[in-house]
Coordinates of C-alpha atoms in Angstrom, one line a residue:
Chain S
M244 CA 19.1 7.0 -6.7
L245 CA 18.3 3.8 -4.8
E246 CA 17.1 0.7 -6.6
L247 CA 15.4 -2.3 -5.0
R248 CA 14.5 -5.7 -6.4
F249 CA 11.9 -8.0 -4.9
H250 CA 11.8 -11.7 -5.6
S251 CA 8.6 -13.6 -4.8
R252 CA 6.2 -16.1 -6.2
G253 CA 2.9 -15.1 -7.8
G254 CA 0.3 -14.8 -5.0
Q255 CA 2.7 -13.8 -2.2
G256 CA 2.1 -10.1 -2.8
G257 CA 5.5 -9.1 -4.1
V258 CA 4.1 -6.8 -6.7
I259 CA 1.7 -5.2 -4.2
A260 CA 4.7 -4.8 -1.8
G261 CA 6.4 -2.6 -4.4
K262 CA 3.3 -0.6 -5.0
V263 CA 2.6 0.0 -1.3
L264 CA 6.2 0.9 -0.8
S265 CA 6.0 3.4 -3.6
V266 CA 2.9 5.0 -2.0
A267 CA 4.8 5.2 1.4
I268 CA 7.8 6.9 -0.2
F269 CA 5.5 9.3 -2.2
K270 CA 3.9 10.3 1.1
E271 CA 7.4 11.3 2.3
G272 CA 7.7 13.7 -0.6
R273 CA 10.3 11.7 -2.5
Y274 CA 10.2 10.5 -6.1
V275 CA 9.5 6.9 -6.7
Q276 CA 8.9 4.5 -9.6
A277 CA 7.6 0.9 -9.0
F278 CA 6.9 -1.8 -11.5
P279 CA 6.6 -5.6 -11.7
T280 CA 8.5 -8.0 -13.9
F281 CA 7.4 -7.4 -17.5
G282 CA 5.9 -10.8 -17.9
V283 CA 2.9 -13.0 -17.6
E284 CA 2.0 -13.5 -14.0
R285 CA 0.9 -16.9 -12.8
R286 CA 0.3 -18.1 -9.2
A287 CA 3.5 -19.6 -7.7
A288 CA 5.7 -18.6 -10.7
P289 CA 8.8 -16.6 -9.8
V290 CA 8.0 -12.9 -9.9
M291 CA 10.2 -9.8 -9.6
A292 CA 9.2 -6.3 -8.7
F293 CA 11.4 -3.2 -8.8
V294 CA 11.4 0.1 -7.0
R295 CA 13.5 3.2 -7.7
I296 CA 13.7 6.0 -5.1
D297 CA 15.3 9.4 -5.6
D298 CA 15.2 13.0 -4.4
E299 CA 15.0 14.1 -8.1
P300 CA 12.4 13.2 -10.7
I301 CA 13.3 9.7 -12.1
R302 CA 13.9 9.7 -15.8
I303 CA 15.5 6.3 -16.3
R304 CA 12.7 4.0 -17.7
T305 CA 14.4 0.6 -18.0
Q306 CA 14.4 -2.5 -15.9
I307 CA 16.8 -2.6 -12.9
Y308 CA 19.9 -4.6 -13.4
N309 CA 22.1 -3.5 -10.5
P310 CA 20.0 -3.1 -7.4
D311 CA 21.3 -1.6 -4.2
H312 CA 19.3 -4.2 -2.1
I313 CA 17.4 -7.4 -2.7
I314 CA 14.3 -8.6 -0.9
I315 CA 13.4 -12.3 -1.1
L316 CA 9.9 -13.3 -0.1
D317 CA 10.3 -17.0 -0.8
Q318 CA 13.5 -18.8 0.1
S319 CA 12.7 -21.7 -2.2
L320 CA 13.7 -19.4 -5.1
F321 CA 17.3 -19.9 -4.1
N322 CA 17.1 -23.3 -5.7
M323 CA 16.1 -22.0 -9.1
L324 CA 17.4 -18.5 -9.5
D325 CA 20.6 -16.5 -9.1
V326 CA 18.8 -14.1 -6.8
T327 CA 21.9 -12.0 -6.1
Q328 CA 22.6 -11.4 -9.8
G329 CA 23.7 -7.8 -10.4
L330 CA 23.5 -6.8 -6.7
K331 CA 25.8 -3.9 -5.9
K332 CA 28.7 -4.5 -3.5
G333 CA 27.7 -3.6 0.1
G334 CA 24.1 -4.4 -0.7
T335 CA 21.7 -6.0 1.8
I336 CA 19.9 -9.2 1.1
L337 CA 16.7 -9.3 3.2
I338 CA 15.2 -12.8 3.3
N339 CA 11.9 -14.1 4.6
T340 CA 13.0 -17.2 6.5
E341 CA 13.0 -18.8 9.9
K342 CA 16.7 -19.3 9.5
K343 CA 19.5 -17.0 10.9
P344 CA 21.7 -14.8 8.7
E345 CA 24.7 -17.0 9.4
D346 CA 22.9 -19.9 7.8
F347 CA 23.4 -18.2 4.4
D348 CA 26.7 -17.6 2.7
F349 CA 26.7 -15.0 -0.1
G350 CA 30.3 -14.0 0.4
P351 CA 31.8 -10.9 2.1
D352 CA 30.3 -8.4 -0.3
Y353 CA 26.8 -8.5 1.0
K354 CA 25.0 -8.2 4.3
V355 CA 22.3 -10.8 5.0
V356 CA 19.3 -10.0 7.2
T357 CA 16.5 -12.5 8.0
I358 CA 12.9 -12.0 9.1
D359 CA 10.3 -14.7 9.7
A360 CA 7.6 -12.8 7.8
S361 CA 5.7 -16.0 7.1
T362 CA 5.1 -16.7 10.7
I363 CA 4.2 -13.1 11.4
A364 CA 1.7 -12.9 8.5
A365 CA 0.1 -16.3 9.4
K366 CA -0.2 -15.1 13.0
H367 CA -2.2 -12.1 11.8
G368 CA -4.4 -14.2 9.6
L369 CA -3.0 -13.0 6.3
G370 CA -3.4 -15.7 3.7
S371 CA -3.2 -19.3 5.1
V372 CA -0.6 -21.0 7.4
T373 CA 0.8 -22.8 4.4
Q374 CA 0.6 -19.9 2.0
P375 CA 0.8 -16.7 4.0
I376 CA 0.7 -13.3 2.3
V377 CA 3.9 -11.8 3.5
N378 CA 4.2 -8.5 1.7
T379 CA 3.1 -6.2 4.5
S380 CA 5.3 -8.0 7.1
I381 CA 8.3 -7.6 4.7
L382 CA 7.5 -3.9 4.3
G383 CA 7.8 -3.5 8.1
A384 CA 11.2 -5.2 7.9
I385 CA 12.3 -3.0 5.0
A386 CA 11.5 0.1 7.0
K387 CA 13.7 -1.1 9.9
V388 CA 16.6 -2.8 8.0
L389 CA 17.0 -0.9 4.8
K390 CA 15.9 2.5 6.3
V391 CA 14.5 3.7 3.0
V392 CA 11.2 4.6 4.4
K393 CA 9.6 5.4 7.8
I394 CA 7.3 2.8 9.4
E395 CA 4.7 5.5 9.9
S396 CA 4.6 6.0 6.1
V397 CA 4.3 2.3 5.5
I398 CA 1.3 2.0 7.9
A399 CA -0.3 5.0 6.2
A400 CA 0.2 3.5 2.8
I401 CA -1.3 0.2 4.0
E402 CA -4.3 2.0 5.4
E403 CA -4.8 3.8 2.1
D404 CA -4.0 1.0 -0.4
I405 CA -4.9 -2.3 1.2
P406 CA -8.7 -2.6 1.5
A407 CA -8.8 -6.2 2.8
K408 CA -7.7 -6.9 6.4
T409 CA -6.2 -3.4 6.7
E410 CA -5.7 -3.5 10.4
A411 CA -4.1 -7.0 10.4
N412 CA -1.8 -5.9 7.6
A413 CA -0.8 -2.8 9.5
A414 CA -0.2 -4.9 12.7
A415 CA 1.9 -7.4 10.8
A416 CA 4.1 -4.6 9.4
K417 CA 4.5 -3.1 12.9
E418 CA 5.4 -6.4 14.4
A419 CA 8.0 -7.1 11.7
Y420 CA 9.4 -3.7 12.2
E421 CA 9.8 -4.3 15.9
V422 CA 11.4 -7.8 15.6
A423 CA 13.7 -7.2 12.6
V424 CA 17.3 -6.6 13.4
G425 CA 18.6 -3.8 11.2
Chain A
M131 CA -4.7 15.9 -6.0
Q132 CA -1.7 13.7 -6.4
K133 CA -1.9 9.9 -6.5
V134 CA 0.4 7.0 -7.3
L135 CA -0.9 5.6 -10.5
T136 CA 0.2 3.2 -13.3
G137 CA 0.3 4.6 -16.8
N138 CA -2.8 2.6 -17.6
Q139 CA -4.6 4.1 -14.6
S140 CA -3.4 7.5 -15.7
A141 CA -5.1 7.1 -19.0
A142 CA -8.4 6.1 -17.3
W143 CA -8.2 9.0 -14.9
G144 CA -7.6 11.3 -17.8
A145 CA -10.8 10.1 -19.4
M146 CA -12.5 10.6 -16.0
C147 CA -11.3 14.2 -15.7
A148 CA -12.5 14.8 -19.3
Q149 CA -15.8 13.4 -18.4
A150 CA -16.1 10.9 -21.2
Q151 CA -19.7 9.9 -21.5
V152 CA -19.4 6.5 -23.3
V153 CA -16.6 3.9 -22.9
S154 CA -16.7 1.1 -25.4
A155 CA -13.8 -1.3 -25.0
Y156 CA -12.5 -4.8 -25.1
P157 CA -9.6 -6.1 -22.9
I158 CA -6.2 -7.1 -24.2
T159 CA -2.8 -7.3 -22.4
P160 CA -1.2 -4.9 -21.6
Q161 CA -4.2 -2.5 -22.0
T162 CA -6.6 -4.4 -19.7
T163 CA -6.1 -2.4 -16.6
I164 CA -7.2 0.8 -18.4
I165 CA -10.7 -0.5 -18.9
E166 CA -10.7 -2.2 -15.5
E167 CA -9.9 1.1 -13.9
L168 CA -12.6 2.9 -16.0
A169 CA -15.2 0.2 -15.1
D170 CA -14.3 0.8 -11.5
L171 CA -14.6 4.6 -11.8
V172 CA -18.0 4.2 -13.5
A173 CA -19.1 1.7 -10.8
K174 CA -18.0 4.0 -8.0
G175 CA -19.9 6.9 -9.6
L176 CA -16.7 8.9 -10.1
L177 CA -17.3 8.9 -13.9
D178 CA -20.9 9.4 -15.1
A179 CA -20.5 7.3 -18.3
K180 CA -22.1 4.4 -20.0
F181 CA -19.7 1.4 -20.2
I182 CA -20.4 -0.8 -23.2
K183 CA -18.9 -4.3 -23.0
V184 CA -18.3 -5.6 -26.5
E185 CA -17.1 -8.8 -28.1
S186 CA -14.1 -7.5 -30.0
E187 CA -12.0 -4.4 -30.7
H188 CA -13.7 -4.0 -34.0
S189 CA -17.0 -3.7 -32.1
A190 CA -15.3 -1.5 -29.5
M191 CA -14.6 1.2 -32.1
A192 CA -18.0 0.7 -33.7
G193 CA -19.5 1.4 -30.3
C194 CA -17.5 4.6 -30.1
I195 CA -18.4 5.6 -33.6
G196 CA -22.1 5.2 -32.9
A197 CA -22.1 6.9 -29.6
Q198 CA -19.9 9.8 -30.8
A199 CA -22.2 10.3 -33.8
T200 CA -25.1 11.0 -31.3
G201 CA -23.0 13.8 -29.8
A202 CA -21.5 11.9 -26.8
R203 CA -17.8 12.2 -25.8
T204 CA -16.3 8.7 -26.1
F205 CA -13.1 6.9 -25.0
T206 CA -11.6 3.6 -25.7
A207 CA -8.2 1.8 -25.4
T208 CA -6.5 -1.1 -27.0
S209 CA -3.2 -2.6 -28.0
S210 CA -1.4 -4.5 -30.8
Q211 CA -3.5 -7.1 -32.4
G212 CA -6.6 -5.4 -31.0
L213 CA -5.7 -2.1 -32.8
A214 CA -5.0 -4.1 -36.0
L215 CA -8.5 -5.6 -35.7
M216 CA -9.9 -2.1 -35.4
H217 CA -8.2 -0.9 -38.6
E218 CA -11.3 -0.7 -40.8
E219 CA -13.2 1.3 -38.1
L220 CA -10.2 3.6 -37.6
H221 CA -10.7 4.8 -41.2
W222 CA -14.4 5.1 -40.6
A223 CA -14.0 7.2 -37.4
A224 CA -11.6 9.6 -39.1
L225 CA -13.5 10.0 -42.4
A226 CA -16.8 10.4 -40.4
R227 CA -14.9 13.2 -38.6
L228 CA -15.7 11.9 -35.2
P229 CA -13.4 13.3 -32.4
I230 CA -13.0 10.0 -30.6
V231 CA -10.1 9.7 -28.2
M232 CA -8.3 6.4 -27.8
A233 CA -5.2 5.2 -25.8
D234 CA -3.0 2.6 -27.5
V235 CA -0.6 0.7 -25.3
N236 CA 2.3 0.0 -27.7
R237 CA 2.8 -3.7 -28.0
A238 CA 4.7 -5.6 -30.6
M239 CA 2.8 -7.4 -33.4
A240 CA 2.8 -11.2 -33.5
P241 CA 4.1 -13.7 -34.3
G242 CA 6.4 -14.3 -32.4
W243 CA 3.8 -13.8 -29.8
S244 CA 4.8 -10.9 -27.6
I245 CA 3.1 -8.7 -25.0
W246 CA 6.0 -6.3 -24.8
T247 CA 6.5 -2.9 -26.2
D248 CA 7.3 -1.6 -29.6
Q249 CA 5.6 1.0 -31.9
N250 CA 4.6 -1.1 -34.9
D251 CA 1.0 -1.4 -33.9
S252 CA 0.3 2.4 -33.7
L253 CA 2.7 3.4 -36.5
S254 CA 1.1 1.1 -39.0
Q255 CA -2.1 3.1 -38.4
R256 CA -0.5 6.4 -39.5
D257 CA -2.5 6.7 -42.7
T258 CA -5.9 6.3 -41.2
G259 CA -6.5 10.0 -40.4
W260 CA -6.0 9.8 -36.6
L261 CA -3.8 12.3 -34.8
Q262 CA -1.1 10.5 -32.9
F263 CA 0.8 11.5 -29.7
Y264 CA 3.6 9.5 -28.0
C265 CA 4.0 9.9 -24.2
E266 CA 7.0 9.4 -21.9
S267 CA 5.5 9.6 -18.4
N268 CA 2.3 8.7 -16.6
Q269 CA 1.7 12.4 -16.0
E270 CA 2.0 13.1 -19.7
V271 CA -0.4 10.3 -20.4
L272 CA -3.1 11.8 -18.2
D273 CA -2.5 15.3 -19.4
T274 CA -2.5 14.2 -23.1
V275 CA -5.9 12.5 -22.7
I276 CA -7.4 15.8 -21.6
Q277 CA -5.6 17.8 -24.3
A278 CA -6.6 15.1 -26.9
Y279 CA -10.3 15.9 -26.4
K280 CA -9.6 19.6 -26.8
I281 CA -7.8 19.1 -30.0
A282 CA -10.0 16.4 -31.4
E283 CA -13.2 18.4 -30.8
S284 CA -11.6 21.6 -32.4
V285 CA -10.8 19.9 -35.7
D286 CA -13.4 17.0 -35.8
L287 CA -10.7 14.3 -36.0
P288 CA -10.0 11.4 -33.7
V289 CA -6.9 11.3 -31.5
M290 CA -4.8 8.3 -30.5
L291 CA -2.4 8.7 -27.6
V292 CA 0.3 6.1 -27.2
L293 CA 2.1 4.7 -24.2
D294 CA 4.7 2.0 -23.9
A295 CA 3.7 -1.4 -22.7
F296 CA 4.9 -2.1 -19.1
F297 CA 7.5 0.8 -19.1
L298 CA 4.5 3.0 -18.6
S299 CA 1.4 0.9 -18.6
H300 CA 2.4 -1.1 -15.5
T301 CA 4.7 1.4 -13.8
Y302 CA 3.6 3.3 -10.7
E303 CA 4.6 6.9 -10.2
A304 CA 3.0 10.0 -8.7
V305 CA 0.6 11.8 -11.0
E306 CA -1.2 15.1 -10.5
I307 CA -4.9 14.7 -11.2
P308 CA -6.7 18.0 -12.1
G309 CA -10.2 16.7 -11.4
Q310 CA -13.4 17.2 -13.4
E311 CA -14.2 20.7 -12.2
A312 CA -10.8 22.2 -13.1
T313 CA -10.7 20.2 -16.4
R314 CA -14.1 21.6 -17.4
K315 CA -12.7 25.1 -17.4
Y316 CA -10.2 23.9 -20.0
L317 CA -12.4 21.5 -21.8
P318 CA -16.1 22.6 -22.0
P319 CA -18.8 20.0 -22.6
Y320 CA -18.8 18.4 -26.1
K321 CA -21.3 20.2 -28.4
P322 CA -21.0 19.0 -32.0
S323 CA -22.7 21.1 -34.7
I324 CA -24.1 18.0 -36.4
Y325 CA -25.2 14.8 -34.6
L326 CA -27.7 12.0 -34.9
D327 CA -31.0 13.1 -33.3
V328 CA -34.2 11.0 -33.4
K329 CA -36.3 14.2 -33.3
D330 CA -34.5 15.5 -36.5
P331 CA -33.7 12.4 -38.5
H332 CA -30.8 12.4 -40.9
A333 CA -28.6 9.7 -42.4
F334 CA -24.8 9.7 -42.1
G335 CA -22.3 7.7 -44.0
G336 CA -24.3 7.2 -47.3
I337 CA -22.8 6.7 -50.7
V338 CA -20.7 9.6 -51.9
P339 CA -20.4 9.8 -55.7
Q340 CA -17.2 10.5 -57.6
D341 CA -17.9 14.2 -57.9
V342 CA -17.7 15.0 -54.2
Y343 CA -15.5 12.3 -52.5
M344 CA -12.3 14.2 -53.2
E345 CA -13.7 17.2 -51.5
F346 CA -14.4 15.2 -48.3
R347 CA -10.8 14.1 -48.4
Y348 CA -9.6 17.6 -49.0
K349 CA -11.5 19.0 -46.1
M350 CA -10.0 16.3 -43.9
Q351 CA -6.5 17.3 -45.0
V352 CA -7.2 20.9 -44.3
A353 CA -8.4 19.9 -40.8
M354 CA -5.2 17.9 -40.3
N355 CA -3.1 20.8 -41.3
E356 CA -5.0 23.0 -38.8
A357 CA -4.6 20.4 -36.1
L358 CA -0.9 21.2 -35.8
D359 CA -1.5 24.8 -34.6
V360 CA -4.5 23.7 -32.6
S361 CA -2.4 21.1 -30.8
V362 CA 0.4 23.6 -30.0
K363 CA -2.2 26.1 -28.6
A364 CA -4.0 23.4 -26.7
D365 CA -0.8 22.5 -25.0
E366 CA 0.1 26.2 -24.3
D367 CA -3.4 26.8 -22.8
Y368 CA -3.1 23.6 -20.7
K369 CA 0.3 24.8 -19.4
A370 CA -1.1 28.2 -18.6
M371 CA -3.9 26.6 -16.6
F372 CA -2.2 23.6 -15.0
G373 CA 1.5 24.4 -15.2
R374 CA 2.4 21.4 -17.4
G375 CA 3.1 21.5 -21.1
Y376 CA 5.0 19.2 -23.5
G377 CA 5.1 20.7 -27.0
V378 CA 4.3 18.7 -30.1
I379 CA 8.1 18.2 -30.3
E380 CA 10.6 19.1 -27.6
Q381 CA 14.2 20.2 -28.0
Y382 CA 16.1 18.9 -25.0
R383 CA 19.5 20.6 -24.4
M384 CA 20.0 21.0 -28.2
D385 CA 21.5 24.5 -28.0
D386 CA 24.5 24.2 -30.4
A387 CA 24.8 20.4 -30.3
D388 CA 26.4 18.7 -33.4
T389 CA 24.7 15.4 -32.8
I390 CA 21.0 15.0 -32.1
L391 CA 19.2 11.9 -31.0
V392 CA 15.6 11.7 -32.1
T393 CA 13.4 9.8 -29.7
S394 CA 9.8 9.0 -28.7
G395 CA 8.0 7.3 -25.9
T396 CA 9.9 6.2 -22.8
V397 CA 13.2 6.2 -24.7
A398 CA 13.0 10.0 -24.6
S399 CA 12.8 9.9 -20.8
T400 CA 15.9 7.7 -20.4
T401 CA 17.7 9.7 -23.1
R402 CA 17.4 12.9 -21.1
A403 CA 19.7 11.3 -18.4
V404 CA 22.1 10.1 -21.1
I405 CA 22.3 13.6 -22.6
D406 CA 23.1 15.1 -19.2
D407 CA 25.9 12.6 -18.6
M408 CA 27.4 13.0 -22.0
K409 CA 27.3 16.8 -21.9
A410 CA 29.1 16.6 -18.6
K411 CA 31.8 14.7 -20.3
G412 CA 32.1 17.4 -23.0
Q413 CA 30.1 15.7 -25.8
S414 CA 28.2 17.9 -28.2
V415 CA 24.9 16.1 -28.1
G416 CA 21.2 16.9 -27.6
M417 CA 17.8 15.3 -28.0
L418 CA 14.7 16.0 -30.2
K419 CA 11.7 14.3 -28.6
M420 CA 8.9 13.6 -31.1
K421 CA 5.5 13.7 -29.4
M422 CA 3.4 14.2 -32.5
L423 CA 3.4 11.8 -35.5
R424 CA 0.2 13.0 -37.2
P425 CA 0.0 15.6 -38.4
F426 CA 3.7 15.5 -38.9
P427 CA 5.3 18.7 -37.6
A428 CA 7.7 19.0 -40.5
D429 CA 8.4 22.7 -40.3
L430 CA 9.2 22.5 -36.5
V431 CA 11.5 19.4 -37.1
R432 CA 13.3 21.2 -40.0
E433 CA 13.8 24.3 -37.9
A434 CA 15.2 22.1 -35.0
L435 CA 17.6 20.0 -37.1
E436 CA 18.9 22.4 -39.8
G437 CA 22.5 23.2 -39.4
R438 CA 23.3 20.1 -37.2
K439 CA 26.0 17.8 -38.3
R440 CA 24.2 14.5 -37.8
V441 CA 20.9 13.1 -36.5
A442 CA 20.5 9.6 -35.1
V443 CA 16.9 8.5 -35.1
L444 CA 16.0 5.8 -32.6
D445 CA 13.2 3.7 -34.0
R446 CA 11.5 1.2 -31.8
N447 CA 9.7 -0.1 -34.9
I448 CA 10.5 -1.5 -38.3
C449 CA 8.8 -1.0 -41.7
P450 CA 10.0 -4.1 -43.5
G451 CA 11.6 -3.3 -46.8
M452 CA 12.0 0.4 -45.8
G453 CA 13.4 0.8 -42.3
G454 CA 12.6 2.7 -39.2
I455 CA 9.4 4.8 -39.5
W456 CA 10.4 7.9 -37.6
S457 CA 13.7 8.0 -39.6
Q458 CA 11.6 8.0 -42.9
E459 CA 9.5 10.9 -41.6
I460 CA 12.6 12.9 -40.4
R461 CA 14.4 12.4 -43.8
N462 CA 11.3 13.5 -45.6
A463 CA 11.0 16.7 -43.5
L464 CA 14.6 17.6 -44.3
Y465 CA 14.4 17.0 -48.1
H466 CA 14.0 20.7 -48.9
T467 CA 16.7 21.9 -46.6
P468 CA 19.7 23.3 -48.6
E469 CA 22.5 20.7 -48.6
S470 CA 24.8 23.0 -46.7
K471 CA 22.5 23.0 -43.7
R472 CA 21.1 19.4 -44.0
P473 CA 22.3 17.0 -41.4
D474 CA 23.1 13.4 -42.2
V475 CA 20.2 11.2 -40.9
Y476 CA 21.1 7.8 -39.5
G477 CA 18.4 5.2 -38.6
Y478 CA 18.9 3.0 -35.6
I479 CA 16.5 0.1 -34.9
V480 CA 16.3 -0.5 -31.1
G481 CA 14.1 -2.2 -28.5
L482 CA 11.8 -4.3 -30.7
G483 CA 9.5 -6.7 -28.8
G484 CA 10.2 -4.9 -25.5
R485 CA 14.0 -5.4 -25.5
D486 CA 15.2 -2.8 -23.0
V487 CA 16.7 0.4 -24.4
T488 CA 19.2 1.1 -21.5
P489 CA 21.3 4.2 -21.0
E490 CA 24.3 2.1 -22.3
V491 CA 22.4 1.4 -25.6
I492 CA 21.6 5.0 -26.1
E493 CA 25.1 6.2 -25.3
K494 CA 26.5 3.6 -27.7
I495 CA 24.3 5.0 -30.5
A496 CA 25.4 8.6 -29.7
L497 CA 29.0 7.6 -30.0
D498 CA 28.6 5.3 -33.0
V499 CA 26.9 7.9 -35.1
Q500 CA 29.8 10.2 -34.7
E501 CA 32.2 7.6 -36.3
R502 CA 30.0 5.9 -38.8
P503 CA 30.2 6.9 -42.5
I504 CA 26.7 8.0 -43.7
K505 CA 26.6 5.5 -46.6
D506 CA 26.7 2.7 -44.0
G507 CA 24.3 4.4 -41.7
E508 CA 21.0 4.0 -43.4
Q509 CA 19.7 1.5 -40.9
V510 CA 21.8 0.2 -38.0
W511 CA 20.3 -2.6 -35.8
I512 CA 21.5 -2.3 -32.3
G513 CA 22.1 -5.2 -29.9
L514 CA 21.4 -8.0 -32.4
K515 CA 22.5 -11.4 -31.2
E516 CA 25.0 -13.3 -33.4

């Protein structure tokens, strides 16, 4: 079983990212479970979302404490949260930032990958320049970097599940997939 | 058709498959997305139902009672304080013998204010005359809504199905949706023998004098007793038609196990994985999943537990001054078992107010119960902070 944890702020689409990823994985015939932080969602408040992926039916129904990988949609969360808490050794930290991986130091146990999803999302007109909705760009990067899902499945899930600006969301996911360094 | 749905959406799609004709509901976290989804299904024309917006949960149930009395199939959903506000109408629905189906998203009672799961809301309605079913997956939620109508309309009693807040209500997973056409073969349209009809006026719910009230209650008790076999058969028929069945209780890998964990809701799902791990390590453990609370399947429980050494009941609820509610029910069912075959019954209080019941917690209980003297094991609180 593979477990992912998303960190975002309310309004960035972190919860929908988990949902769309679950649809993409379902389309590949695997078992998946996706859920948000069990809390009260407010705009700009720190939000977590979780995804479990397996080839067998998933029976564990608890929150995720030791994810295999972490996806961070908003780098300002580093200032207020221990975002790597519980991350398994060898795990990847995928960060939405304009910075380079070497600008971050999480020690030798983790791999850091960066993607400028905010710029990609803004370029495709998703959200505003100051508050881009980065979830679909991040999904493209996940397909490339974490290799847990095919980009074609992500695009199909976006087409099925994101009714607003569907084409722009699909294009943002594709662009992130192409530029991400896995 | 398979779709990725939350538990709440699964409840709504169950009502859609069953072709509920009237939805009367009031929103409350974490139930809100059930009625949002139903409103959406009605607006899109996928469910041909009248959606009644009301000003409280009390009115939501009153709306269902009125509509059901005219011969319409009704559905509603609520949670926690909302269910408590419905309490008076719950008695009314049951005593009026109206086969209403309702989903309750288990949420702890306040204060302290909580939106997270435990079973006190639904369990404290156990004496109202509603059947109650506890679900562990989104698929089971959807399937149980459909079965609930079949059962309710066979015995003229209302059915409450229960799902854990967040652990099911807000969790996405793939769910098979049978659709209206296939469901209709299992569940024909609702045709009550008695209903309100303007062309043939009658009054329902009038005063019942002392010489007949007891008979009303007796008939209800007879119907409740019948509801057990009706529920078992409804599940078997469903399985024959759709390939999925759950049983009113389920023995999971109990074979000759000495130690049995009794679970309900999503804890049952997680416990399956724990049982598999512990069995692989040579432990003699198994699980009894309780799906049905009312009518209480006492004979089936007794049959499953007789001859075991010990039983640990995991209660995500607390009856103050008495203890865990499932453990009371289990002890009661075993009272007539001869002492030589009667297991020790330990009550464990877990997961109140949404505290996570992890595999570690469950394994700890399975090990603790094997060491603990029974006199100290009446009620054990797990994971309390100092």
